[in-house]
mmCIF file of C-alpha atoms in Angstrom:
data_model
loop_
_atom_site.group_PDB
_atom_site.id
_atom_site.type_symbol
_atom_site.label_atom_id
_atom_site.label_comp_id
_atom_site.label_asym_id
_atom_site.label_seq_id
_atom_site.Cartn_x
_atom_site.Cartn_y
_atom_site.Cartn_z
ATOM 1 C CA UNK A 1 23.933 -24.498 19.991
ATOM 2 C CA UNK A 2 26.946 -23.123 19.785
ATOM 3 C CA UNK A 3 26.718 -19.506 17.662
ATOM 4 C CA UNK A 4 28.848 -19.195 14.334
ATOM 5 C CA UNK A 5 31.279 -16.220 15.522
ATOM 6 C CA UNK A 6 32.718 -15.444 12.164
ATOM 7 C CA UNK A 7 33.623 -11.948 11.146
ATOM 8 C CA UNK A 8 31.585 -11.706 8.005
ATOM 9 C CA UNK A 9 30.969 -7.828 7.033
ATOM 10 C CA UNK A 10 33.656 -5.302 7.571
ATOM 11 C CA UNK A 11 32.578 -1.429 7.638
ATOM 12 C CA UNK A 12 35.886 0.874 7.284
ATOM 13 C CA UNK A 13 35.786 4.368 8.064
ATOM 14 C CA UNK A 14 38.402 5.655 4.961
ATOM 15 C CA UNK A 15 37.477 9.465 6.072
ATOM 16 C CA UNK A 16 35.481 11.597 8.001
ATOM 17 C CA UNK A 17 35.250 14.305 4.983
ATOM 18 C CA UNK A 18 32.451 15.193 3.023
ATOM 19 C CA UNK A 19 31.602 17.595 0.634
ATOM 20 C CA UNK A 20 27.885 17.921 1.973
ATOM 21 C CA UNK A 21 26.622 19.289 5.154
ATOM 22 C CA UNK A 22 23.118 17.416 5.662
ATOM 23 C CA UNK A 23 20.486 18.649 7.942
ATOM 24 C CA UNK A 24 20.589 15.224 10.403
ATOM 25 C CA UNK A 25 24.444 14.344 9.937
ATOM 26 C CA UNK A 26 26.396 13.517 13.055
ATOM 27 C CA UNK A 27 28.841 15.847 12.013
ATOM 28 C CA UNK A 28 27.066 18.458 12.480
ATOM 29 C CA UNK A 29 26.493 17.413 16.652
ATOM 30 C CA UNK A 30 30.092 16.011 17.432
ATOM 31 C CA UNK A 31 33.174 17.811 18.516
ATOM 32 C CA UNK A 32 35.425 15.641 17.067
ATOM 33 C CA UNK A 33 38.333 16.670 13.986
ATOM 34 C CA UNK A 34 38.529 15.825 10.339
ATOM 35 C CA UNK A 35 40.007 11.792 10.140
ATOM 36 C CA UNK A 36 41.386 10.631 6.872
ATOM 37 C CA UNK A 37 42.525 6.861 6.941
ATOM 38 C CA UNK A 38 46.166 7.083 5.113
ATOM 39 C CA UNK A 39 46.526 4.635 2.184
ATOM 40 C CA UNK A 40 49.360 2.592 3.681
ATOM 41 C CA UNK A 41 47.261 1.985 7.030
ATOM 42 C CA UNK A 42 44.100 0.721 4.707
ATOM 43 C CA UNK A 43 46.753 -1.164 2.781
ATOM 44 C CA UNK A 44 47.924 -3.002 5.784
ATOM 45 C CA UNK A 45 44.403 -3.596 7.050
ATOM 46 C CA UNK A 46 43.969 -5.587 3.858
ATOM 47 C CA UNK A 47 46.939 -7.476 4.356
ATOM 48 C CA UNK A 48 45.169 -8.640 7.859
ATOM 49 C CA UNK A 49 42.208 -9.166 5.869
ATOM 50 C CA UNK A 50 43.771 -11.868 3.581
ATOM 51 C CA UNK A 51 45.149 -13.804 7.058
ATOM 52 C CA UNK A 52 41.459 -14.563 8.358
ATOM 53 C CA UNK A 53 39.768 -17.867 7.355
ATOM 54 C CA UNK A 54 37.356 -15.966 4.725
ATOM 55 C CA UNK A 55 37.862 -12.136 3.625
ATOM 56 C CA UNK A 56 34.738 -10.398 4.920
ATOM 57 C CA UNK A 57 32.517 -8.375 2.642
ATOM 58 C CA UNK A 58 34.265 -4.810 3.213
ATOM 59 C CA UNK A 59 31.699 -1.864 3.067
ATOM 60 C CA UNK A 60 33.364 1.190 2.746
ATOM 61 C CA UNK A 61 31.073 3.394 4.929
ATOM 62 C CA UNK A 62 30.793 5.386 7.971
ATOM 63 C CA UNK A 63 30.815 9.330 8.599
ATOM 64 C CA UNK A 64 32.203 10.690 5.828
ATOM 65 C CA UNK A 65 31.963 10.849 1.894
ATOM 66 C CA UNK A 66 34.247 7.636 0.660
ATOM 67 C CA UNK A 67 34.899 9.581 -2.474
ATOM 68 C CA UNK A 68 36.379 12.575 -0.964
ATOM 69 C CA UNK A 69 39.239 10.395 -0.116
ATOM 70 C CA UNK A 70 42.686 11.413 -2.435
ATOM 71 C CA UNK A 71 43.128 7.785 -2.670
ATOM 72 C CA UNK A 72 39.526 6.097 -3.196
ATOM 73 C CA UNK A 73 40.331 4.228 -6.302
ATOM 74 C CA UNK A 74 44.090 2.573 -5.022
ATOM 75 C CA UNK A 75 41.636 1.864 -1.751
ATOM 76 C CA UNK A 76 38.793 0.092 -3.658
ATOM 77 C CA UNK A 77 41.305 -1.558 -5.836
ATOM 78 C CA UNK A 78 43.209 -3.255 -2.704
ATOM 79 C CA UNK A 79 39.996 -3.968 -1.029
ATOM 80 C CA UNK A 80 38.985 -5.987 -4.196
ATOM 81 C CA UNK A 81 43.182 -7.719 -4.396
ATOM 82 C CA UNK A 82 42.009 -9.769 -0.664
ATOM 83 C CA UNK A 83 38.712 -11.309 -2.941
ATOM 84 C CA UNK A 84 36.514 -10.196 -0.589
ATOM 85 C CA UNK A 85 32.847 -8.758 -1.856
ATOM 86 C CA UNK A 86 33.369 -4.748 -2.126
ATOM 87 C CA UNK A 87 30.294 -2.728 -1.173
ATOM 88 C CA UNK A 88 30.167 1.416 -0.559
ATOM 89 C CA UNK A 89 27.714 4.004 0.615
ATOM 90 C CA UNK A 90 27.717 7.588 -1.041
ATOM 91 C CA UNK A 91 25.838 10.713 -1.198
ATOM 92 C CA UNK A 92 26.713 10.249 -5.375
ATOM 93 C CA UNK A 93 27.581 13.794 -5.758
ATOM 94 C CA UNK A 94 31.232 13.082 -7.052
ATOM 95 C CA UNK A 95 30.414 10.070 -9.249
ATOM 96 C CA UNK A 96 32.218 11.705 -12.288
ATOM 97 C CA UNK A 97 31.702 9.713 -15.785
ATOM 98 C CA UNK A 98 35.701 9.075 -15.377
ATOM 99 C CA UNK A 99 35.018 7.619 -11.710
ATOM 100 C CA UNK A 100 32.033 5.711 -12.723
ATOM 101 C CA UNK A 101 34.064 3.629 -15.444
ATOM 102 C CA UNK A 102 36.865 2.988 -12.831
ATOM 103 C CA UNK A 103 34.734 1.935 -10.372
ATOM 104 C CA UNK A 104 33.145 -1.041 -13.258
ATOM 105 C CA UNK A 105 37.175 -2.015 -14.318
ATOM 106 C CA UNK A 106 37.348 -2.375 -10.602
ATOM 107 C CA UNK A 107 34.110 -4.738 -10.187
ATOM 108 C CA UNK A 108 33.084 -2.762 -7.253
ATOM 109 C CA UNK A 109 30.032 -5.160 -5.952
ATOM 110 C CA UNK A 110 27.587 -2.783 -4.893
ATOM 111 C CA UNK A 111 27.094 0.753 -4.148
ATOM 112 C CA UNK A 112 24.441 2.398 -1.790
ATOM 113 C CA UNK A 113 23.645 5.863 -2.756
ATOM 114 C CA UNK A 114 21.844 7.925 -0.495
ATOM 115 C CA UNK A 115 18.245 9.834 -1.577
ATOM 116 C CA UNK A 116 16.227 11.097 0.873
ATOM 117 C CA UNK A 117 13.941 13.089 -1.771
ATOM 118 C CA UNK A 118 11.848 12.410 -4.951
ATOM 119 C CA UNK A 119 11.440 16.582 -4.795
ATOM 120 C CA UNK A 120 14.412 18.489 -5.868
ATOM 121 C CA UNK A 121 13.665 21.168 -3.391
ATOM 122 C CA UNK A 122 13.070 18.831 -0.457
ATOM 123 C CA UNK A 123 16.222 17.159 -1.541
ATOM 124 C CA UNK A 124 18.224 20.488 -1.294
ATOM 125 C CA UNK A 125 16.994 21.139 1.764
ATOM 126 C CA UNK A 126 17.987 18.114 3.499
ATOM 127 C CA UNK A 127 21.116 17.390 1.695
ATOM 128 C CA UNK A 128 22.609 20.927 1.803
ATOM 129 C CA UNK A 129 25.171 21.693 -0.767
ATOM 130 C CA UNK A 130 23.998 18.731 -3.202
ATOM 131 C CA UNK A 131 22.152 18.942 -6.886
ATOM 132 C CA UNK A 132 19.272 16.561 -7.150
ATOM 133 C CA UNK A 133 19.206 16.450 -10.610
ATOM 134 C CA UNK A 134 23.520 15.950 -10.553
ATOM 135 C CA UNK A 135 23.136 12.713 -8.891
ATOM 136 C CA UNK A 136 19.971 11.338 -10.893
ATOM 137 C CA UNK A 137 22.272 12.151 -13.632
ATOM 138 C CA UNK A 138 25.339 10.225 -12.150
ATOM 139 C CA UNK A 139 23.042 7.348 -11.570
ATOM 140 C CA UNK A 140 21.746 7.018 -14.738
ATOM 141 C CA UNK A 141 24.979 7.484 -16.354
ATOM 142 C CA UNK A 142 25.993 4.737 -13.990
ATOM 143 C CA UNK A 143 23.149 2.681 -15.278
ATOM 144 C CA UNK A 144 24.167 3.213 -18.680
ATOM 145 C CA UNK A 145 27.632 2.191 -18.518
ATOM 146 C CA UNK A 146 26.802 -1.117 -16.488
ATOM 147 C CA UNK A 147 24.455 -2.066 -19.128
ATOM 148 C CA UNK A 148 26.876 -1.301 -22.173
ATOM 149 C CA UNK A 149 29.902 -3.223 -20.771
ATOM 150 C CA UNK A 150 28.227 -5.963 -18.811
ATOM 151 C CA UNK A 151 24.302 -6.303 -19.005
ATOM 152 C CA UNK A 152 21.662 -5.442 -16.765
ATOM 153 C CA UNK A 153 23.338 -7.906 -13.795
ATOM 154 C CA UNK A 154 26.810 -6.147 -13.783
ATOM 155 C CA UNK A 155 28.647 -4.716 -11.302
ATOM 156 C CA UNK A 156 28.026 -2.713 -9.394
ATOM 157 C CA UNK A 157 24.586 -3.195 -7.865
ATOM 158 C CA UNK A 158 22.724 -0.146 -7.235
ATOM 159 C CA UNK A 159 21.094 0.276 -3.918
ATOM 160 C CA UNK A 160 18.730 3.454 -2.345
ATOM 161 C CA UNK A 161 19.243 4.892 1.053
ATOM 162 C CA UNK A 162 16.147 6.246 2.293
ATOM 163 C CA UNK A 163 16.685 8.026 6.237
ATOM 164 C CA UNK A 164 12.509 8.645 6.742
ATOM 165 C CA UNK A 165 11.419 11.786 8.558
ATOM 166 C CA UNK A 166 8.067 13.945 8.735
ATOM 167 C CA UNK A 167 9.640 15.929 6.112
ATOM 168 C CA UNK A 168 10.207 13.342 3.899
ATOM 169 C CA UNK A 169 7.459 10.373 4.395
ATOM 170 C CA UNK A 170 5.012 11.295 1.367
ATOM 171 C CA UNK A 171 8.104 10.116 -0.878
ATOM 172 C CA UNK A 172 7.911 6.788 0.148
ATOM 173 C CA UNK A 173 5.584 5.871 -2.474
ATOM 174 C CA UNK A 174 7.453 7.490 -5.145
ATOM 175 C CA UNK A 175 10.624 5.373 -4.353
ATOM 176 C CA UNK A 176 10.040 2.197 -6.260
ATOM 177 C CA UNK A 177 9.547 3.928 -9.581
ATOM 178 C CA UNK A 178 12.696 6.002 -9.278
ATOM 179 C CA UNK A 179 14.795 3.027 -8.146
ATOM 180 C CA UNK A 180 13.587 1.175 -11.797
ATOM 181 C CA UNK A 181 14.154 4.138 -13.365
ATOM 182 C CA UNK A 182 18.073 4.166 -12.019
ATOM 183 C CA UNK A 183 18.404 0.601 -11.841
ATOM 184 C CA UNK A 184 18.354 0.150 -8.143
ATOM 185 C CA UNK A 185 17.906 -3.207 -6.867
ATOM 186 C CA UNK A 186 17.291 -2.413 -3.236
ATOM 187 C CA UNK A 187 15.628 0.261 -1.146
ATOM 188 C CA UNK A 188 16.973 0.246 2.141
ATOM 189 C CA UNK A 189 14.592 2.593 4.235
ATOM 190 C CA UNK A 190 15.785 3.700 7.736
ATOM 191 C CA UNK A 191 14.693 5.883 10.332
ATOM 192 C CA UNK A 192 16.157 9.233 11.611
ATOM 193 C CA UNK A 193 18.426 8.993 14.568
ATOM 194 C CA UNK A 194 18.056 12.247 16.227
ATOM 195 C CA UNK A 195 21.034 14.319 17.136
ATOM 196 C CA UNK A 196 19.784 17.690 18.364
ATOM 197 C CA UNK A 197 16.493 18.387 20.128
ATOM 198 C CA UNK A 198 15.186 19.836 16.704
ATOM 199 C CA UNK A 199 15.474 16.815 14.871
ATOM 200 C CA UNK A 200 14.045 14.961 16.939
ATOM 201 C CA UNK A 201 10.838 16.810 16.196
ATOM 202 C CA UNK A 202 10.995 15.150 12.722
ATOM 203 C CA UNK A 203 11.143 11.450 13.825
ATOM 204 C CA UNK A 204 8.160 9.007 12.629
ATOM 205 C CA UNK A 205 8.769 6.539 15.286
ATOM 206 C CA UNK A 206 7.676 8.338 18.605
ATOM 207 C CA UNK A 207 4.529 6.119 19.630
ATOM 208 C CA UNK A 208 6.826 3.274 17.883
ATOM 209 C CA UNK A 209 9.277 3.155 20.849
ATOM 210 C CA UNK A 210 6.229 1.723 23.138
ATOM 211 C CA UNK A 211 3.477 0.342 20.906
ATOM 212 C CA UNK A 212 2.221 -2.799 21.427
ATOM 213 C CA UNK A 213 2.545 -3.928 17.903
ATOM 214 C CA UNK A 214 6.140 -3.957 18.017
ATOM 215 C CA UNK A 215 6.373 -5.895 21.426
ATOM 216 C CA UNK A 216 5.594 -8.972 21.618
ATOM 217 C CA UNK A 217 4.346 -9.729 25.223
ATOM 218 C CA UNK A 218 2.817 -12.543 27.121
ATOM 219 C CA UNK A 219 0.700 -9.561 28.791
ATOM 220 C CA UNK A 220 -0.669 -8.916 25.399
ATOM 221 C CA UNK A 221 -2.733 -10.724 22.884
ATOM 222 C CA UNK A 222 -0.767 -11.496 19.638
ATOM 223 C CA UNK A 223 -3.010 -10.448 15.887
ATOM 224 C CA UNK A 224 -1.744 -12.338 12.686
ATOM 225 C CA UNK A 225 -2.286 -11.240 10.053
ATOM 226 C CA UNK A 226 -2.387 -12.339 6.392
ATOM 227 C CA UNK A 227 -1.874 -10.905 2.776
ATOM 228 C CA UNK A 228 -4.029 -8.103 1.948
ATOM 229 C CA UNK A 229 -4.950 -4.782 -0.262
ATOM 230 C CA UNK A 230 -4.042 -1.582 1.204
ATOM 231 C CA UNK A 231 -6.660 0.672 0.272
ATOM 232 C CA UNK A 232 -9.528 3.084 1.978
ATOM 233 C CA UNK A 233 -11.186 -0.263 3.168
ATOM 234 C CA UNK A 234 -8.224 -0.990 5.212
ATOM 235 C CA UNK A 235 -6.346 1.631 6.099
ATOM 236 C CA UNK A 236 -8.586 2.936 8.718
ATOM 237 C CA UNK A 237 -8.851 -0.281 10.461
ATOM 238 C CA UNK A 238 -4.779 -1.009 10.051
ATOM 239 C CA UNK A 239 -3.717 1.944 11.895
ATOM 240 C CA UNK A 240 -6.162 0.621 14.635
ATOM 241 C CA UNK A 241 -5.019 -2.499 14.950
ATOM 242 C CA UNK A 242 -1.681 -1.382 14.973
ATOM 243 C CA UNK A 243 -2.471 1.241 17.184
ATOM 244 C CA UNK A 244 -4.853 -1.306 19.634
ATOM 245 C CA UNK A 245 -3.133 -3.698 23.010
ATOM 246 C CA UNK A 246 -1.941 -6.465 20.174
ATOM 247 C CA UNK A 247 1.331 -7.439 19.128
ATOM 248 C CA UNK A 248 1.277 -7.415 15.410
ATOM 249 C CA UNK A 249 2.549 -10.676 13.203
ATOM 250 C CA UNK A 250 2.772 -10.424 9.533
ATOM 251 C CA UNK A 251 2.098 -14.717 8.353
ATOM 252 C CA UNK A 252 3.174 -15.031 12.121
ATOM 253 C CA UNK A 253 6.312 -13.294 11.142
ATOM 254 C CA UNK A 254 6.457 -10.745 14.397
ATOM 255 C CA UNK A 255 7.199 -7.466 13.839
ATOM 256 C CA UNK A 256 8.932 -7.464 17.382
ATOM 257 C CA UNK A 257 11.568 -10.235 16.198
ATOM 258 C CA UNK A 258 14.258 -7.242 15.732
ATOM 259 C CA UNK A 259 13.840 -6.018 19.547
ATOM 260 C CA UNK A 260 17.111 -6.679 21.479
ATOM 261 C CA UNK A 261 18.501 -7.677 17.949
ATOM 262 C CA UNK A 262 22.295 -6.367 17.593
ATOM 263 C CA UNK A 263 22.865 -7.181 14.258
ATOM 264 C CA UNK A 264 26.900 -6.469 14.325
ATOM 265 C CA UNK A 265 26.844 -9.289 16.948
ATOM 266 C CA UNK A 266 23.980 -11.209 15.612
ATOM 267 C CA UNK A 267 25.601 -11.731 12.325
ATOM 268 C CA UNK A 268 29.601 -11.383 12.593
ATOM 269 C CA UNK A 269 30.336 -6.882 11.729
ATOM 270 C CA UNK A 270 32.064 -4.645 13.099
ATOM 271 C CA UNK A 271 33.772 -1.389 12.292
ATOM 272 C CA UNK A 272 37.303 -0.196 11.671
ATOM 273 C CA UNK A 273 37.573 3.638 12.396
ATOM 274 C CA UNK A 274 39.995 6.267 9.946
ATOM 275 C CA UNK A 275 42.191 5.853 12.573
ATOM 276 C CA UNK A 276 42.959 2.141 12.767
ATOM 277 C CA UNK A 277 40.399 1.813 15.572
ATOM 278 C CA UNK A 278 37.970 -1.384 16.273
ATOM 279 C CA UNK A 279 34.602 -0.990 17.128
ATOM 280 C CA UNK A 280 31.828 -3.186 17.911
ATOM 281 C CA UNK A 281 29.334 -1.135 15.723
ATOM 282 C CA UNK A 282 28.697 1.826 13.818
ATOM 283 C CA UNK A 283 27.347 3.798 16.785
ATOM 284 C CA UNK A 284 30.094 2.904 19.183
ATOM 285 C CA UNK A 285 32.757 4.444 16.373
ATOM 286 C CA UNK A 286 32.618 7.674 17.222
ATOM 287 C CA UNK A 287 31.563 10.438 21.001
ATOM 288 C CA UNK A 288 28.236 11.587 20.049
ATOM 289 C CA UNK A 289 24.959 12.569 21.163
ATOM 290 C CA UNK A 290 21.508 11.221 20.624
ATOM 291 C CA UNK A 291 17.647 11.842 21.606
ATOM 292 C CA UNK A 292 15.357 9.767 22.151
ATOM 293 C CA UNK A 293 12.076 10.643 24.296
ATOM 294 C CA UNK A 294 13.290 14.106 24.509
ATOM 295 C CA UNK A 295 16.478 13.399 26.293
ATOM 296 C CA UNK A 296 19.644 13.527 25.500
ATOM 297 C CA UNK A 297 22.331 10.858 25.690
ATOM 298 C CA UNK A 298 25.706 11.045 25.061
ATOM 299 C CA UNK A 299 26.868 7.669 23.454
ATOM 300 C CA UNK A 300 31.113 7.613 24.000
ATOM 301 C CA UNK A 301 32.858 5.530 21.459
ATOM 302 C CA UNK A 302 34.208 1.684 22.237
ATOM 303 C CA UNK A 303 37.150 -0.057 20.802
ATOM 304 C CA UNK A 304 38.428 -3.550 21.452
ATOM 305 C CA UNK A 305 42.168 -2.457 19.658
ATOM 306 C CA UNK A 306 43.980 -0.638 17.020
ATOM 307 C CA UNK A 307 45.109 -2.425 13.758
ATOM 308 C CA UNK A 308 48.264 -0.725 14.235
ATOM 309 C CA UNK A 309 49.268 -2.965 17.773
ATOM 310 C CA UNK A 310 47.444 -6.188 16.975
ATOM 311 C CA UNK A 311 46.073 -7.937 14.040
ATOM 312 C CA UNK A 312 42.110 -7.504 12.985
ATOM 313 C CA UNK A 313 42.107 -11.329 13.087
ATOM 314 C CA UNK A 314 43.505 -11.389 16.481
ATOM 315 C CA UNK A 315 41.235 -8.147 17.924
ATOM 316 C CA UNK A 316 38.070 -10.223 16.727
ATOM 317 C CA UNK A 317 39.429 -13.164 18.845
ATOM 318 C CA UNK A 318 40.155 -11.513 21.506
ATOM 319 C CA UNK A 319 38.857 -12.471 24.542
ATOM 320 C CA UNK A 320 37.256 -9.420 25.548
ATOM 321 C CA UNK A 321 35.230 -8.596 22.143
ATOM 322 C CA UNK A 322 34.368 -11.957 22.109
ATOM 323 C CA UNK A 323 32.836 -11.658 25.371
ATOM 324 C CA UNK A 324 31.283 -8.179 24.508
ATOM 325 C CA UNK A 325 29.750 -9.899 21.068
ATOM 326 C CA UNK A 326 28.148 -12.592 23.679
ATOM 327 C CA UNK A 327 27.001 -10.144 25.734
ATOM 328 C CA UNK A 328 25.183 -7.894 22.970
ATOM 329 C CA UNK A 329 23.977 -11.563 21.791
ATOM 330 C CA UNK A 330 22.077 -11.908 24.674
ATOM 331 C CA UNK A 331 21.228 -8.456 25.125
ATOM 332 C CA UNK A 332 20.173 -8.525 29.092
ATOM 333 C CA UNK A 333 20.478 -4.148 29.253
ATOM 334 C CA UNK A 334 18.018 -1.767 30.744
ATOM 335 C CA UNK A 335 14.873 -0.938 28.194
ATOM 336 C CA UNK A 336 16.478 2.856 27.788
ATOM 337 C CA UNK A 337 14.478 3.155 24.106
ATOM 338 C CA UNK A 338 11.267 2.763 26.044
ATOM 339 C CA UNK A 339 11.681 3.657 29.372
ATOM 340 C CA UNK A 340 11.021 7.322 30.875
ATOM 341 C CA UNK A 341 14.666 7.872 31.649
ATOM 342 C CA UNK A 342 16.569 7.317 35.172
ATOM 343 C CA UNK A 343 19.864 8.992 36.225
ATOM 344 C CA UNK A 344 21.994 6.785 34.503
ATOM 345 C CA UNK A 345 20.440 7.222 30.959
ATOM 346 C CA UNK A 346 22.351 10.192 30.027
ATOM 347 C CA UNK A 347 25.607 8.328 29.048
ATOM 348 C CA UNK A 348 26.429 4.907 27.781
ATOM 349 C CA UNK A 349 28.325 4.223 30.747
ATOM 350 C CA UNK A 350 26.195 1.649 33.228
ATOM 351 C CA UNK A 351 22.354 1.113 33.401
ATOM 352 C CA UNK A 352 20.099 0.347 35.713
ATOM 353 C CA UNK A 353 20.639 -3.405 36.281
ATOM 354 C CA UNK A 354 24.347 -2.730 36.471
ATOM 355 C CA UNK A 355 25.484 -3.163 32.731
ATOM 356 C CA UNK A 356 29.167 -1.182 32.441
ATOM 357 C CA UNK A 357 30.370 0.641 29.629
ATOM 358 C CA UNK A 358 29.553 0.177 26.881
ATOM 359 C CA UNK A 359 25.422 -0.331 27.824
ATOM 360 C CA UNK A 360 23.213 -0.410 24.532
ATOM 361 C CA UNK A 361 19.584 -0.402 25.943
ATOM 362 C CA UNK A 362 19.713 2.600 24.303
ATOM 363 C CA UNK A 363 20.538 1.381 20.795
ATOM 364 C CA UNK A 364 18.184 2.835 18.088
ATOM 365 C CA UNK A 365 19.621 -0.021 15.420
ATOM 366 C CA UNK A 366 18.815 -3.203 18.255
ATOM 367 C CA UNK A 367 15.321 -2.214 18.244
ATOM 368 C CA UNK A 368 14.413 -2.065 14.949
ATOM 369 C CA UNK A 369 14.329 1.355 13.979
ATOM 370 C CA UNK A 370 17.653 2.021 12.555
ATOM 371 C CA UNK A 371 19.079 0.365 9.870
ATOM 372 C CA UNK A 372 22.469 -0.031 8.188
ATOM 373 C CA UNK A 373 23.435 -0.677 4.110
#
């Protein structure tokens, strides 16, 4: 069958800026400058937008605060002019009342806000330089806004970023309530992806990378499982289940369906850098380093074109990303996430069956444990 190769969600980088200096940011690991996408170069992006058979959604997103940007609104309002679906992910420290009711006139779609604490404290600690108690306040002047001009349903939908850690876990259970309380639709729940040697001390997925319960095997037996109570009666014998030789299905849903799963290949994204840049993914936008089994790899950034030299329409066509989406499709790369490490895992540059740059055996988000908004 012959796969449906449609560019369908567009992440754009608008700037690398932020007003917040959180404990497991990237920034905080790279060695790269400040990047701030100029209005007329989003503006022309937009215009390449409105040439492809359907606009994309367009998330603004990537590694930097979207509303530090001197020209957020004009950018959200020409992002909305192609008729694509607008989306955005923010830490929700600058959502002013004035930006809040430009953002509604605008009909931006959705917007992600990330909260990575129910405990003020814990919250301060992890996203250094932020009030929690400012952006509960933002949100649930958000909240009432929506509901005063447009009902419950309006624009835009309110979504929860939650990156899990050891420091964080216990809040888990507290999420639900808060997002009814702000009017969140969605909790999106990701894991950390490590970029020192410290934080990788406060990852929750470390027997993860090789358990049996996320890898479905013909070596192994495979346990279904139905619906049932999580309580004291269960919770002992879950963890040793999941923790036992068996692959684990949910209503023979497999929890190992998202191994070798590329999602920005799988289902049509890909990434436009500040700097008019194409990438593949989110990972492969910018030089940085990651750990995973207590080893450093340093992941160098991929592009298939600039926007500035060729088209977006005619990048995504282009034979090479086209073969590179195939490729990532099929995902044939050394295990790197579970393996003990060789030679060639440091960099992203071959593996050991011979891949060539960019290899992804090594991707965190194709295995399950990362996710994106």
């Amino acid at each position: 069958m012959k796969h449906n190769d449609t560019l369908t969600k567009l992440y754009v980088e608008i700037t690398t800026r932020c007003n917040l200096d959180c404990a497991m940011c990237v920034r905080r690991a790279w060695q790269e400058p400040i990047g701030e996408m100029p209005l007329a170069v989003f503006a022309e992006l937009m215009e390449q937008v409105r040439y492809l058979p359907a606009p994309p959604v367009i998330h603004l997103s990537g590694y930097g605060e979207p509303t530090c940007h001197p020209d957020f609104l004009e950018i959200v309002a020409l992002a909305k002019a192609t008729g694509a679906r607008v989306e955005m992910t923010s830490n929700g420290t600058l959502l002013t009342r004035s930006l809040i009711a430009a953002l509604i006139d605008l009909d931006l779609d959705r917007l992600v806000v990330s909260i990575d604490s129910t405990e003020a404290a814990n919250y301060a600690d992890i996203r250094v330089n932020a009030s929690y108690s400012q952006v509960l306040a933002n949100l649930l002047e958000l909240k009432r806004q929506r509901i005063s001009r447009h009902g419950r349903h309006g624009n835009p939908q309110l979504a929860i970023a939650f990156v899990a850690m050891q420091r964080n876990v216990a809040d888990l259970a507290r999420l639900p309530m808060l997002a009814t309380r702000l009017g969140a639709w969605e909790v999106l729940v990701s894991n950390v992806v490590p970029h020192t040697a410290e934080m990788e001390e406060d990852i929750l997925y470390q027997k993860a990378l090789q358990a049996c319960a996320f890898r479905e095997s013909r070596w192994v037996p495979a346990m279904s499982l139905p619906k049932l109570d999580l309580d004291e009666a269960t919770a002992g014998p879950l963890v040793g289940a999941f923790r036992s030789t068996a692959s684990i299905k949910l209503l023979d849903a497999s929890l190992s369906a998202r191994n070798d799963y590329c999602r920005f290949a799988q289902e049509g994204y890909a990434a436009v850098r500040w700097d008019g840049t194409v990438s593949p993914c989110l990972s492969l936008l910018h030089d940085h380093p990651e750990y995973i089994r207590g080893r450093r790899k340093d992941v160098t950034h991929h592009s298939f074109g600039n926007i500035d030299d060729l088209p977006l329409g005619a990048i995504w066509q282009d034979q090479p990303f086209s073969d590179f989406r195939q490729r990532l499709r099929a995902f044939h790369f050394s295990p790197c996430t579970t393996c003990g490490g060789c030679e060639r895992f440091p960099a992203n540059y071959v593996d050991c069956i011979d891949n060539t740059f960019p290899t992804c055996g090594g991707c965190l988000w194709a295995q399950g444990f990362v996710q994106c908004a």
